[in-house]
PDB file of C-alpha atoms in Angstrom:
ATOM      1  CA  UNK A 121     105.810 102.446  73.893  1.00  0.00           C
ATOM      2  CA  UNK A 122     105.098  99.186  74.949  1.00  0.00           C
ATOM      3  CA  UNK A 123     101.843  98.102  76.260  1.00  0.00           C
ATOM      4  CA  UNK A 124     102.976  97.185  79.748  1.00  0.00           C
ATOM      5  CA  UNK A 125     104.756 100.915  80.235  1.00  0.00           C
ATOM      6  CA  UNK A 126     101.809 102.558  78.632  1.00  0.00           C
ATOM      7  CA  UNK A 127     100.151 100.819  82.032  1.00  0.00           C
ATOM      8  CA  UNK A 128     102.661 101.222  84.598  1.00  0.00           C
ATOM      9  CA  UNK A 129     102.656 105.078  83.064  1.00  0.00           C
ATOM     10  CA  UNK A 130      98.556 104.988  83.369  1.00  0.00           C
ATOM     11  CA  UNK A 131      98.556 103.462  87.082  1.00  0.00           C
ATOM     12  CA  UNK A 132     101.403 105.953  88.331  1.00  0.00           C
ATOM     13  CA  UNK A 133      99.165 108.798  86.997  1.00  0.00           C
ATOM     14  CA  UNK A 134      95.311 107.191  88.353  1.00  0.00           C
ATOM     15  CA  UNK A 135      97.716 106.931  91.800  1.00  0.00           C
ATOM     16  CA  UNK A 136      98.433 110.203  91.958  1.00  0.00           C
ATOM     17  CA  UNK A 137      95.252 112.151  91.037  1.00  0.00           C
ATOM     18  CA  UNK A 138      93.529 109.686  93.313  1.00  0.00           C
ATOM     19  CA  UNK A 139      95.820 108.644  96.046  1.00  0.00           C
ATOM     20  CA  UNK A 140      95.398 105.046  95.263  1.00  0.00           C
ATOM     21  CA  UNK A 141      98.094 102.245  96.202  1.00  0.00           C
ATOM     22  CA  UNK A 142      99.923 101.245  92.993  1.00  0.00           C
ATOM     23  CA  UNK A 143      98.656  97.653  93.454  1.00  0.00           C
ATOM     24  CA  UNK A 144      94.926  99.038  93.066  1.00  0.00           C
ATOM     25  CA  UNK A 145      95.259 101.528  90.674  1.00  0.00           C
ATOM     26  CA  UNK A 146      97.241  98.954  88.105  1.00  0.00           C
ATOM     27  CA  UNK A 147      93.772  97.055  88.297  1.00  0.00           C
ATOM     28  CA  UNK A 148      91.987 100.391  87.797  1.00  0.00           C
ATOM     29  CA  UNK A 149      93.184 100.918  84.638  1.00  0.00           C
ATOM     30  CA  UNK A 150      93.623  97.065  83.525  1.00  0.00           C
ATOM     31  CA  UNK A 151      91.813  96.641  80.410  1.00  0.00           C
ATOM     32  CA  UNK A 152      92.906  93.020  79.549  1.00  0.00           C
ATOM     33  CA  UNK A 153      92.375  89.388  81.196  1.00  0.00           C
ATOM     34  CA  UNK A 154      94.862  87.297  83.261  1.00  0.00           C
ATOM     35  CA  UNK A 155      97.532  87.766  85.129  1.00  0.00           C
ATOM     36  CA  UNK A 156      99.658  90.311  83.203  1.00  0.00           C
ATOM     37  CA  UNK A 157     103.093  91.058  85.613  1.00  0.00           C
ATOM     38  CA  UNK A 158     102.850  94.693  85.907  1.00  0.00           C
ATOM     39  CA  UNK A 159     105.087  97.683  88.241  1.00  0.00           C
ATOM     40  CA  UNK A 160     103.493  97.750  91.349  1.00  0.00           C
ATOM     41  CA  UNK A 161     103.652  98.391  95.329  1.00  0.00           C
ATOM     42  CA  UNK A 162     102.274  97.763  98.743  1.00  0.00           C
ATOM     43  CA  UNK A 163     103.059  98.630 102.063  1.00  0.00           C
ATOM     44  CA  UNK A 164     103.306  97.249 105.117  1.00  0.00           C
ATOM     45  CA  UNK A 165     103.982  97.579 108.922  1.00  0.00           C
ATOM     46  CA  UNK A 166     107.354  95.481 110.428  1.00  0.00           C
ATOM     47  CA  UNK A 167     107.154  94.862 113.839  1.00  0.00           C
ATOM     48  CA  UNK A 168     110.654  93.894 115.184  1.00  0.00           C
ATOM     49  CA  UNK A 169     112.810  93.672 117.671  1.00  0.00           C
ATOM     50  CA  UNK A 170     116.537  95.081 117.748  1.00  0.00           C
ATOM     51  CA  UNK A 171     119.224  95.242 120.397  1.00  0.00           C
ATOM     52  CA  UNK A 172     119.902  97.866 122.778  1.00  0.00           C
ATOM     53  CA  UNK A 173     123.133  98.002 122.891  1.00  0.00           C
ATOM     54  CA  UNK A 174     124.387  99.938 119.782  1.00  0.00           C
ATOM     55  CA  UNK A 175     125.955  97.585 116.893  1.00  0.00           C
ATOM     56  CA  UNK A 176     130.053  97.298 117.031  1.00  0.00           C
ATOM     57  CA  UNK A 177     129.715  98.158 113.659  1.00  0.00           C
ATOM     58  CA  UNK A 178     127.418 100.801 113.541  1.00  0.00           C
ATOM     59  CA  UNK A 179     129.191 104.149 111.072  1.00  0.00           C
ATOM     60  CA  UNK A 180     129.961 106.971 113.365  1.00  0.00           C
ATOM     61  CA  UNK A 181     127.054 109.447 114.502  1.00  0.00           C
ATOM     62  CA  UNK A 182     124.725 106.433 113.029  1.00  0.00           C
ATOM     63  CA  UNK A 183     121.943 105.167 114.981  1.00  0.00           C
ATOM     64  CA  UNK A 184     120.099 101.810 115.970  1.00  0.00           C
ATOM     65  CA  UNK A 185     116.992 103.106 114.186  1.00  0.00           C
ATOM     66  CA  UNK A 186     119.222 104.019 110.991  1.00  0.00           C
ATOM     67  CA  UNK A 187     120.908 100.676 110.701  1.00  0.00           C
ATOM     68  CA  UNK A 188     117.406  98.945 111.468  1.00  0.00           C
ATOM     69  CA  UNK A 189     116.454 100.940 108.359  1.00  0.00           C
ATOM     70  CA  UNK A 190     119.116 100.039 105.867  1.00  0.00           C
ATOM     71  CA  UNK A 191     119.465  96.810 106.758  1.00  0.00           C
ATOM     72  CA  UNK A 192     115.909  96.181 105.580  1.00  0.00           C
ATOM     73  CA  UNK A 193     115.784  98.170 102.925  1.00  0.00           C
ATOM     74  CA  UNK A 194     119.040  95.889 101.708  1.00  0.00           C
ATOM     75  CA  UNK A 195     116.868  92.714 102.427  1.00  0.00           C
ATOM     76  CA  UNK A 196     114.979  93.400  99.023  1.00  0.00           C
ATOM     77  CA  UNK A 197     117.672  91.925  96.937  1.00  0.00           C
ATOM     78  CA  UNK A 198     116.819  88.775  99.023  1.00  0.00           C
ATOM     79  CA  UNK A 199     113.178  88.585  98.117  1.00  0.00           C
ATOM     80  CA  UNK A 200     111.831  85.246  96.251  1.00  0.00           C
ATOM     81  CA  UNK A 201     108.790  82.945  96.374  1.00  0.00           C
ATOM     82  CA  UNK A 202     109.099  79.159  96.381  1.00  0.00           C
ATOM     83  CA  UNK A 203     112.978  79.399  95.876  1.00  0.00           C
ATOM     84  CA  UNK A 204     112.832  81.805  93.091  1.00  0.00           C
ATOM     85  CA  UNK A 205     114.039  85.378  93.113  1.00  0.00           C
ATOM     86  CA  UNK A 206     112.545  87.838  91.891  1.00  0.00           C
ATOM     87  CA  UNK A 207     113.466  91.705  91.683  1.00  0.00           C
ATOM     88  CA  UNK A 208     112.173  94.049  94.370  1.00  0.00           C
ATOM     89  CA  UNK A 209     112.992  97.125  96.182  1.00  0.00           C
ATOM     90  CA  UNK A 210     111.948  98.726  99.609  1.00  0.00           C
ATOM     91  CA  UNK A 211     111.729 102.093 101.009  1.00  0.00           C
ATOM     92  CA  UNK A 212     111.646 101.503 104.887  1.00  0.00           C
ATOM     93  CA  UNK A 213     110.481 104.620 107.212  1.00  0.00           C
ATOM     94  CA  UNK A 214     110.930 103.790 110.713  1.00  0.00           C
ATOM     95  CA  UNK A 215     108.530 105.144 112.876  1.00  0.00           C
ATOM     96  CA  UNK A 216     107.425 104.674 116.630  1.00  0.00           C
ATOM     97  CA  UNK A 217     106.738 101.254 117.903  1.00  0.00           C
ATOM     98  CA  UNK A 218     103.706 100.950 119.198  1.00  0.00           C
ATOM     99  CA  UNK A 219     104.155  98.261 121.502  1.00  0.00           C
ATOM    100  CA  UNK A 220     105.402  98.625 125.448  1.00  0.00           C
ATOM    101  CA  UNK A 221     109.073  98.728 126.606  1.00  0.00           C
ATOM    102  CA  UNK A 222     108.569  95.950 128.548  1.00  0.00           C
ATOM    103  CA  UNK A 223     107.630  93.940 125.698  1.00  0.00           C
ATOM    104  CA  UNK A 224     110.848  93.299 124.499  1.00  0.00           C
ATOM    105  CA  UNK A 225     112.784  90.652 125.765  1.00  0.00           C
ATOM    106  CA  UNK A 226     115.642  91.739 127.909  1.00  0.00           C
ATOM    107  CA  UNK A 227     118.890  93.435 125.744  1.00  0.00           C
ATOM    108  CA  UNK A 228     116.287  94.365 123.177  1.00  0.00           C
ATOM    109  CA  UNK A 229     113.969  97.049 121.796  1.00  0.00           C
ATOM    110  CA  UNK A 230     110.663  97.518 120.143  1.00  0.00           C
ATOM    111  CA  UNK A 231     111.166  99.050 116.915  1.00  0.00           C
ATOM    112  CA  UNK A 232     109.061  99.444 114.013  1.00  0.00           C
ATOM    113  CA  UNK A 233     108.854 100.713 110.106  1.00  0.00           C
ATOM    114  CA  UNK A 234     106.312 101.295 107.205  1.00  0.00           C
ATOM    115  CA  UNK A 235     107.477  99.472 104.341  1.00  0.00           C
ATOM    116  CA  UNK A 236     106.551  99.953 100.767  1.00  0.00           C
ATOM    117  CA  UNK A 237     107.473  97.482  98.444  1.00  0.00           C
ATOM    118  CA  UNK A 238     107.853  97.649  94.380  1.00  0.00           C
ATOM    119  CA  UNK A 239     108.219  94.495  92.481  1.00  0.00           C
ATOM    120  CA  UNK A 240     106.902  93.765  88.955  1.00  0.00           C
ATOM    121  CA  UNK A 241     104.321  91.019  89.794  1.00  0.00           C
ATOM    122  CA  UNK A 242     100.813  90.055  88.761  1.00  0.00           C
ATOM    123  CA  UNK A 243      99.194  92.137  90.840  1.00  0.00           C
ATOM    124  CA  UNK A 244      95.819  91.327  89.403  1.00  0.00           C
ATOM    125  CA  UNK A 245      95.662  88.062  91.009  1.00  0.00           C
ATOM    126  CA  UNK A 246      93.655  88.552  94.337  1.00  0.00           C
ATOM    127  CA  UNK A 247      95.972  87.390  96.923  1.00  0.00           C
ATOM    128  CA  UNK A 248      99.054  88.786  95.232  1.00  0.00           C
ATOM    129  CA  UNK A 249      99.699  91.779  97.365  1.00  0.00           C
ATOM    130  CA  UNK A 250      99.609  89.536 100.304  1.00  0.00           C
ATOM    131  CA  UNK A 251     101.761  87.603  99.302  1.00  0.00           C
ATOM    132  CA  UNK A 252     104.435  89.894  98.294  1.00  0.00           C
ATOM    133  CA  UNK A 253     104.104  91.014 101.841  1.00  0.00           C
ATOM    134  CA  UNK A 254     104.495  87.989 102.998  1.00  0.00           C
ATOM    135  CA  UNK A 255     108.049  87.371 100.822  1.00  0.00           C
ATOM    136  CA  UNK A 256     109.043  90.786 101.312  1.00  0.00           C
ATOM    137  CA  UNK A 257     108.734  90.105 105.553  1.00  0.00           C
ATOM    138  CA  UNK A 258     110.742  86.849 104.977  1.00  0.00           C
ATOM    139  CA  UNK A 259     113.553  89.000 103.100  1.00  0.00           C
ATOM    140  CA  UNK A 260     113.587  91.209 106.090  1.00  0.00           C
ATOM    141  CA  UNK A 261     113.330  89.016 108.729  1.00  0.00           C
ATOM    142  CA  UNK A 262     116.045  86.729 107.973  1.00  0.00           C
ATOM    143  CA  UNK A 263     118.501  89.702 107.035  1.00  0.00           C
ATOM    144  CA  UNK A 264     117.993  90.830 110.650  1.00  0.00           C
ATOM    145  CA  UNK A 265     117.886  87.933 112.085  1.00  0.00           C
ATOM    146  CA  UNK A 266     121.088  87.300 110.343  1.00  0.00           C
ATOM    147  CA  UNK A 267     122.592  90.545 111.686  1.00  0.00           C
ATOM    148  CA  UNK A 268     121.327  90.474 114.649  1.00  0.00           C
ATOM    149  CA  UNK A 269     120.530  86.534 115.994  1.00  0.00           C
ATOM    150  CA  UNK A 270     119.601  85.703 119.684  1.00  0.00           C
ATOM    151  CA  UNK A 271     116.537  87.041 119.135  1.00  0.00           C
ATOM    152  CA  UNK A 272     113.929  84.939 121.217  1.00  0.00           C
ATOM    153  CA  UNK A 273     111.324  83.016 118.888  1.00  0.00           C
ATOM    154  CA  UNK A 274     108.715  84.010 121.121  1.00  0.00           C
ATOM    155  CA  UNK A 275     109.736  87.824 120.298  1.00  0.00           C
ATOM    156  CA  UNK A 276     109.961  87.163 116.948  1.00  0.00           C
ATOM    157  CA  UNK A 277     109.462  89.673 114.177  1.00  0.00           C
ATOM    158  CA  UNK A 278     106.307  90.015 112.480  1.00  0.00           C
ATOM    159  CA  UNK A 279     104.340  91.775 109.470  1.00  0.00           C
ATOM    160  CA  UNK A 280     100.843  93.248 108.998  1.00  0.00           C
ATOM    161  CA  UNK A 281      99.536  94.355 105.798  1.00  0.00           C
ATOM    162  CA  UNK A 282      98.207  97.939 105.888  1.00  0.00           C
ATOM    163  CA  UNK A 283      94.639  97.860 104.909  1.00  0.00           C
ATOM    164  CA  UNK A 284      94.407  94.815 107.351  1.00  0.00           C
ATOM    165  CA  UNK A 285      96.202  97.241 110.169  1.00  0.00           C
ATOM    166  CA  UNK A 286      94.197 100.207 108.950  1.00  0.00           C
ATOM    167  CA  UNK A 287      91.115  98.535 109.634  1.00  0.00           C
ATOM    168  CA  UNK A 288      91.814  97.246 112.722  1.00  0.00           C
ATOM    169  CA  UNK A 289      92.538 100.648 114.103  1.00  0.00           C
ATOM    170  CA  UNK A 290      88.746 101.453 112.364  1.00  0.00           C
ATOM    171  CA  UNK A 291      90.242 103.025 109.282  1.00  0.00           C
ATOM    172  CA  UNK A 292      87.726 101.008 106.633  1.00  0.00           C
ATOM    173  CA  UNK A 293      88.462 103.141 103.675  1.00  0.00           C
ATOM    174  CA  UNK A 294      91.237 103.377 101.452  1.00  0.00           C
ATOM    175  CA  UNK A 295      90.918 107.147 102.086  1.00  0.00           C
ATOM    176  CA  UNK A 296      90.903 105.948 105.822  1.00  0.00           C
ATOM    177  CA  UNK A 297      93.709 103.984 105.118  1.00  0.00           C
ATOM    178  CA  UNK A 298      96.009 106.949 103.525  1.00  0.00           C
ATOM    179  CA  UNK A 299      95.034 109.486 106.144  1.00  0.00           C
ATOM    180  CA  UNK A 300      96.319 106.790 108.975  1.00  0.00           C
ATOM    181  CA  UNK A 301      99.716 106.288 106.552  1.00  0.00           C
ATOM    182  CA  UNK A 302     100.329 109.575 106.311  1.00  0.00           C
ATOM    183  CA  UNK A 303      99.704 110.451 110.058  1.00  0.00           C
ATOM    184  CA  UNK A 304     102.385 107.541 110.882  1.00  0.00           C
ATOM    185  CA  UNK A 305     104.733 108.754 108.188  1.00  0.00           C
ATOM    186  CA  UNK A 306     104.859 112.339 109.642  1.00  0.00           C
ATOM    187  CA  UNK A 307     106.006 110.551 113.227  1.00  0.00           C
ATOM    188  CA  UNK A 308     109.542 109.125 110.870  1.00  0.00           C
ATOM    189  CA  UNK A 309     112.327 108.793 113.516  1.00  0.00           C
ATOM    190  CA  UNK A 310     114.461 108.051 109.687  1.00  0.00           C
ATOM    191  CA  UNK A 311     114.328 106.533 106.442  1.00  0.00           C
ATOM    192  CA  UNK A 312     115.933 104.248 103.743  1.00  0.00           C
ATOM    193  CA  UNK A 313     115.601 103.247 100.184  1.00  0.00           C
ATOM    194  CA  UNK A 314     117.236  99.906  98.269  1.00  0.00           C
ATOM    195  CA  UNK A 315     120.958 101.037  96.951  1.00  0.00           C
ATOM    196  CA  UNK A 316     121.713  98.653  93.702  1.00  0.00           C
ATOM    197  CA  UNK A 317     117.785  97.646  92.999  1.00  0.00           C
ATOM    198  CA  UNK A 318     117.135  96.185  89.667  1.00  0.00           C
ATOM    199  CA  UNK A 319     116.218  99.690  87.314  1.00  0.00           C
ATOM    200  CA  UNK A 320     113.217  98.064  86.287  1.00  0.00           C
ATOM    201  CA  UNK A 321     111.548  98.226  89.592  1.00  0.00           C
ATOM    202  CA  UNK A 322     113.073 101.565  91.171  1.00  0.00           C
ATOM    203  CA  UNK A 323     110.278 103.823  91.254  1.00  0.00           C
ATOM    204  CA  UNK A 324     112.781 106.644  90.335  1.00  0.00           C
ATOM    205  CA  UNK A 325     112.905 105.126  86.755  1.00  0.00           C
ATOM    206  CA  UNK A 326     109.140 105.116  86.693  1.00  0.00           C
TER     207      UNK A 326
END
């Protein structure tokens, strides 16, 4: 076995006895210097906007909130840094904006989704979670602003890691942090996963 899936085996199994994000645990069980790229995630909250009006071509019985879904989810094939690809795949769980109606701009909607995002990365540099975030909101954006354009700048979509939206809602704790992710995952309106992800960073090959 090599040594980088003897650690992506050792983080997935420190995650799940301990609850851990993937990024974290990876640097639990690190036992060598630098910035090895390694199988990890992180998760974030999309804010967005989407239209009211339901999509001309929208599959039959399918919804706004399903299509909102997919179509980031499918942005993770889009997802690079400084002009340069790299593989990645989402799994997008749209949940209850929290926002008010009226803070859409008119022909539009609130919506909202937890995102987690898998990419092989060096996760043991300190801002790197962040800034998969940030590339994976950038994938997203621009899909649905792609799909969907005419959406006011002023309304425009935006990301928020979830320890940073965890503690501003007084969750300081990574237990604090799961309990509030799990809480907003049991209010999932839908869901949707990546279709055609690179193998190496599908979490059902892990």
């Amino acid at each position: 076995m090599s040594k980088n899936r003897a650690r992506d085996r050792a983080a997935r199994a420190h995650m799940d006895s301990t609850g851990s994000f993937r990024a974290r645990a990876a640097r639990a069980v690190d036992t060598t210097a630098g910035p090895e790229a390694t199988l990890g995630t992180t998760v974030f909250l999309l804010d967005a906007s989407i239209p009211v009006d339901l999509d001309h071509g929208i599959a039959d019985a399918a919804t706004m909130d399903e299509l909102f879904a997919a179509l980031v989810a499918r942005s993770a094939v889009f997802v690079e840094r400084d002009g340069e690809p790299y593989p990645a795949y989402m799994e997008v769980h749209v949940v209850p904006p929290a926002g008010k109606p009226s803070d859409a701009p008119a022909g539009w909607r609130n919506a909202a989704a937890i995102v987690y995002v898998a990419a092989r990365r060096p996760w043991d540099l300190d801002d790197e979670a962040d800034r998969v975030v940030t590339d994976a909101y950038r994938a997203a954006r621009d899909m649905l602003n792609r799909h969907w354009p005419g959406l006011p700048e002023s309304h425009g979509h935006a990301a928020l890691h979830w320890h940073l939206l965890a503690g501003l809602r007084g969750r300081f704790t990574e237990e604090g942090a799961q309990e509030l992710l799990q809480e907003m995952l049991a209010t999932a309106i839908c869901r949707s996963r990546t279709i055609g992800a690179d193998p190496d960073v599908d979490p059902a090959n892990w």
